[in-house]
């Protein structure tokens, strides 16, 4: 039988470990955002990105839960916005990132989608969130005509990020929780 002091010490160590992993995931997400900022995709359509930072977010959903994934996502958006994209970039990223995270977590909790399917939905929802925000900012619904292009790009990037996330997640040690 363990004493209350040992239980408290174990719990503190576990919380510290989760905090450290959360900080590492956040740093990785910011680094991936920076790489994506430096190396744009060779696609002539504005606004299309691979979504490398979403790789970290989806792994955080699967390994650490919604609260940690939400915090990592928000800190990443704020840091990336301050460093690379400015206030409007942050607004669009928050809209897409939060909608994407909520949908990915809901699909993950349902348990009937693979990590690739969850990632695909996340990619599409991220684009939809940003597009709806743009419509609200410029006060016109005509921007929604661009959704077909963003739907396709969100599906493709979601598949690629989902495949990467699948291979990375299954190779992570089981104690990263």
Tab-separated table of C-alpha atoms in Angstrom:
chain	number	residue	atom	x	y	z
A	1	UNK	CA	0.000	0.000	0.000
A	2	UNK	CA	1.402	3.385	-0.965
A	3	UNK	CA	1.378	6.287	1.409
A	4	UNK	CA	-0.464	9.537	0.582
A	5	UNK	CA	2.895	11.325	0.263
A	6	UNK	CA	4.065	8.851	-2.408
A	7	UNK	CA	0.773	9.170	-4.280
A	8	UNK	CA	1.043	12.970	-4.221
A	9	UNK	CA	4.663	12.783	-5.397
A	10	UNK	CA	3.740	10.406	-8.229
A	11	UNK	CA	0.884	12.678	-9.291
A	12	UNK	CA	3.167	15.745	-9.224
A	13	UNK	CA	5.759	13.927	-11.314
A	14	UNK	CA	3.099	12.864	-13.793
A	15	UNK	CA	1.757	16.434	-14.064
A	16	UNK	CA	5.279	17.763	-14.579
A	17	UNK	CA	5.880	15.172	-17.289
A	18	UNK	CA	2.640	16.108	-19.089
A	19	UNK	CA	3.541	19.786	-18.853
A	20	UNK	CA	6.971	19.079	-20.345
A	21	UNK	CA	5.463	17.084	-23.214
A	22	UNK	CA	2.908	19.837	-23.771
A	23	UNK	CA	5.706	22.415	-23.949
A	24	UNK	CA	7.669	20.253	-26.414
A	25	UNK	CA	4.582	19.761	-28.573
A	26	UNK	CA	3.946	23.513	-28.527
A	27	UNK	CA	7.527	24.245	-29.560
A	28	UNK	CA	7.264	21.708	-32.389
A	29	UNK	CA	4.010	23.251	-33.595
A	30	UNK	CA	5.592	26.734	-33.664
A	31	UNK	CA	8.632	25.373	-35.510
A	32	UNK	CA	6.390	23.656	-38.063
A	33	UNK	CA	4.470	26.902	-38.531
A	34	UNK	CA	7.754	28.692	-39.150
A	35	UNK	CA	8.890	26.081	-41.691
A	36	UNK	CA	5.573	26.428	-43.484
A	37	UNK	CA	5.955	30.226	-43.448
A	38	UNK	CA	9.447	29.958	-44.977
A	39	UNK	CA	8.698	27.287	-47.568
A	40	UNK	CA	5.353	27.943	-49.280
A	41	UNK	CA	3.738	25.212	-51.335
A	42	UNK	CA	4.376	25.434	-55.080
A	43	UNK	CA	0.650	25.947	-55.710
A	44	UNK	CA	-0.524	29.126	-57.441
A	45	UNK	CA	-3.641	29.333	-55.258
A	46	UNK	CA	-3.419	31.747	-52.296
A	47	UNK	CA	-4.128	30.488	-48.806
A	48	UNK	CA	-3.340	26.825	-49.376
A	49	UNK	CA	-0.935	25.301	-46.859
A	50	UNK	CA	-0.008	21.785	-45.868
A	51	UNK	CA	-0.828	22.378	-42.202
A	52	UNK	CA	2.303	20.916	-40.639
A	53	UNK	CA	1.443	22.290	-37.195
A	54	UNK	CA	-1.776	20.256	-37.322
A	55	UNK	CA	0.427	17.154	-37.205
A	56	UNK	CA	1.351	18.058	-33.637
A	57	UNK	CA	-2.218	19.003	-32.722
A	58	UNK	CA	-3.732	15.730	-33.908
A	59	UNK	CA	-1.089	13.712	-32.042
A	60	UNK	CA	-1.818	15.820	-28.947
A	61	UNK	CA	-5.539	14.995	-29.320
A	62	UNK	CA	-4.771	11.280	-29.446
A	63	UNK	CA	-2.121	11.284	-26.730
A	64	UNK	CA	-2.924	14.115	-24.313
A	65	UNK	CA	-6.615	14.914	-24.706
A	66	UNK	CA	-8.641	17.956	-25.626
A	67	UNK	CA	-7.446	20.320	-22.887
A	68	UNK	CA	-3.772	19.933	-23.752
A	69	UNK	CA	-4.405	19.972	-27.510
A	70	UNK	CA	-6.489	23.140	-27.120
A	71	UNK	CA	-3.770	24.856	-25.075
A	72	UNK	CA	-1.013	23.793	-27.478
A	73	UNK	CA	-3.083	25.031	-30.427
A	74	UNK	CA	-3.842	28.409	-28.827
A	75	UNK	CA	-0.250	29.048	-27.746
A	76	UNK	CA	0.982	28.042	-31.201
A	77	UNK	CA	-1.467	30.404	-32.909
A	78	UNK	CA	-0.512	33.318	-30.670
A	79	UNK	CA	3.241	32.751	-31.048
A	80	UNK	CA	3.018	32.219	-34.806
A	81	UNK	CA	0.768	35.246	-35.191
A	82	UNK	CA	3.127	37.474	-33.256
A	83	UNK	CA	6.156	36.160	-35.125
A	84	UNK	CA	4.912	35.651	-38.691
A	85	UNK	CA	1.366	36.626	-39.629
A	86	UNK	CA	0.112	39.509	-37.486
A	87	UNK	CA	-3.279	40.156	-35.939
A	88	UNK	CA	-5.406	39.163	-38.938
A	89	UNK	CA	-3.393	35.982	-39.338
A	90	UNK	CA	-4.132	35.180	-35.695
A	91	UNK	CA	-7.845	35.850	-36.157
A	92	UNK	CA	-8.048	33.512	-39.154
A	93	UNK	CA	-5.882	30.895	-37.448
A	94	UNK	CA	-8.006	30.942	-34.307
A	95	UNK	CA	-11.198	30.528	-36.315
A	96	UNK	CA	-9.830	27.636	-38.327
A	97	UNK	CA	-7.802	26.085	-35.527
A	98	UNK	CA	-10.556	26.015	-32.922
A	99	UNK	CA	-13.229	24.709	-35.321
A	100	UNK	CA	-10.792	22.102	-36.615
A	101	UNK	CA	-9.827	20.974	-33.119
A	102	UNK	CA	-13.430	20.665	-31.934
A	103	UNK	CA	-14.393	18.558	-34.953
A	104	UNK	CA	-11.253	16.397	-34.747
A	105	UNK	CA	-11.800	15.737	-31.049
A	106	UNK	CA	-15.481	14.893	-31.571
A	107	UNK	CA	-14.629	12.437	-34.362
A	108	UNK	CA	-11.801	10.932	-32.293
A	109	UNK	CA	-14.179	10.431	-29.344
A	110	UNK	CA	-16.744	8.764	-31.615
A	111	UNK	CA	-14.130	6.117	-32.349
A	112	UNK	CA	-15.372	5.242	-35.831
A	113	UNK	CA	-12.789	7.225	-37.811
A	114	UNK	CA	-9.117	6.521	-38.340
A	115	UNK	CA	-6.522	9.148	-37.555
A	116	UNK	CA	-6.403	9.884	-41.309
A	117	UNK	CA	-10.177	10.463	-41.413
A	118	UNK	CA	-9.989	12.688	-38.335
A	119	UNK	CA	-7.149	14.646	-39.941
A	120	UNK	CA	-9.077	15.054	-43.204
A	121	UNK	CA	-12.048	16.496	-41.340
A	122	UNK	CA	-9.684	18.776	-39.444
A	123	UNK	CA	-8.133	20.088	-42.654
A	124	UNK	CA	-11.504	20.847	-44.215
A	125	UNK	CA	-12.880	22.460	-41.043
A	126	UNK	CA	-9.771	24.614	-40.659
A	127	UNK	CA	-10.293	25.988	-44.157
A	128	UNK	CA	-14.033	26.443	-43.568
A	129	UNK	CA	-13.441	28.327	-40.316
A	130	UNK	CA	-11.002	30.684	-41.982
A	131	UNK	CA	-13.278	31.240	-44.963
A	132	UNK	CA	-16.338	32.007	-42.830
A	133	UNK	CA	-14.213	34.435	-40.817
A	134	UNK	CA	-13.082	36.144	-44.016
A	135	UNK	CA	-16.724	36.434	-45.123
A	136	UNK	CA	-17.620	38.069	-41.820
A	137	UNK	CA	-14.657	40.466	-41.911
A	138	UNK	CA	-15.266	41.687	-45.465
A	139	UNK	CA	-19.071	41.450	-45.135
A	140	UNK	CA	-19.667	39.376	-48.231
A	141	UNK	CA	-20.765	35.797	-48.676
A	142	UNK	CA	-19.313	35.647	-52.209
A	143	UNK	CA	-15.990	34.409	-50.814
A	144	UNK	CA	-17.684	31.062	-50.146
A	145	UNK	CA	-17.295	30.311	-53.869
A	146	UNK	CA	-13.645	29.658	-52.984
A	147	UNK	CA	-14.687	26.792	-50.681
A	148	UNK	CA	-14.547	24.138	-53.423
A	149	UNK	CA	-10.828	24.781	-53.883
A	150	UNK	CA	-10.248	24.864	-50.125
A	151	UNK	CA	-12.317	21.704	-49.633
A	152	UNK	CA	-10.104	19.813	-52.059
A	153	UNK	CA	-6.882	21.209	-50.572
A	154	UNK	CA	-8.093	20.476	-47.026
A	155	UNK	CA	-8.823	16.872	-47.945
A	156	UNK	CA	-5.427	16.371	-49.610
A	157	UNK	CA	-3.456	18.022	-46.818
A	158	UNK	CA	-5.560	16.170	-44.236
A	159	UNK	CA	-4.726	12.844	-45.859
A	160	UNK	CA	-0.995	13.631	-45.937
A	161	UNK	CA	-0.905	14.930	-42.358
A	162	UNK	CA	-3.066	12.017	-41.195
A	163	UNK	CA	-0.728	9.443	-42.730
A	164	UNK	CA	2.264	11.136	-41.092
A	165	UNK	CA	0.415	11.349	-37.769
A	166	UNK	CA	-0.498	7.651	-37.956
A	167	UNK	CA	3.101	6.586	-38.463
A	168	UNK	CA	4.475	8.945	-35.816
A	169	UNK	CA	1.789	8.196	-33.227
A	170	UNK	CA	2.262	4.440	-33.398
A	171	UNK	CA	6.038	4.853	-32.931
A	172	UNK	CA	5.807	7.118	-29.876
A	173	UNK	CA	6.464	5.444	-26.548
A	174	UNK	CA	3.247	4.496	-24.745
A	175	UNK	CA	4.143	6.585	-21.688
A	176	UNK	CA	3.659	9.876	-23.572
A	177	UNK	CA	0.220	10.719	-22.230
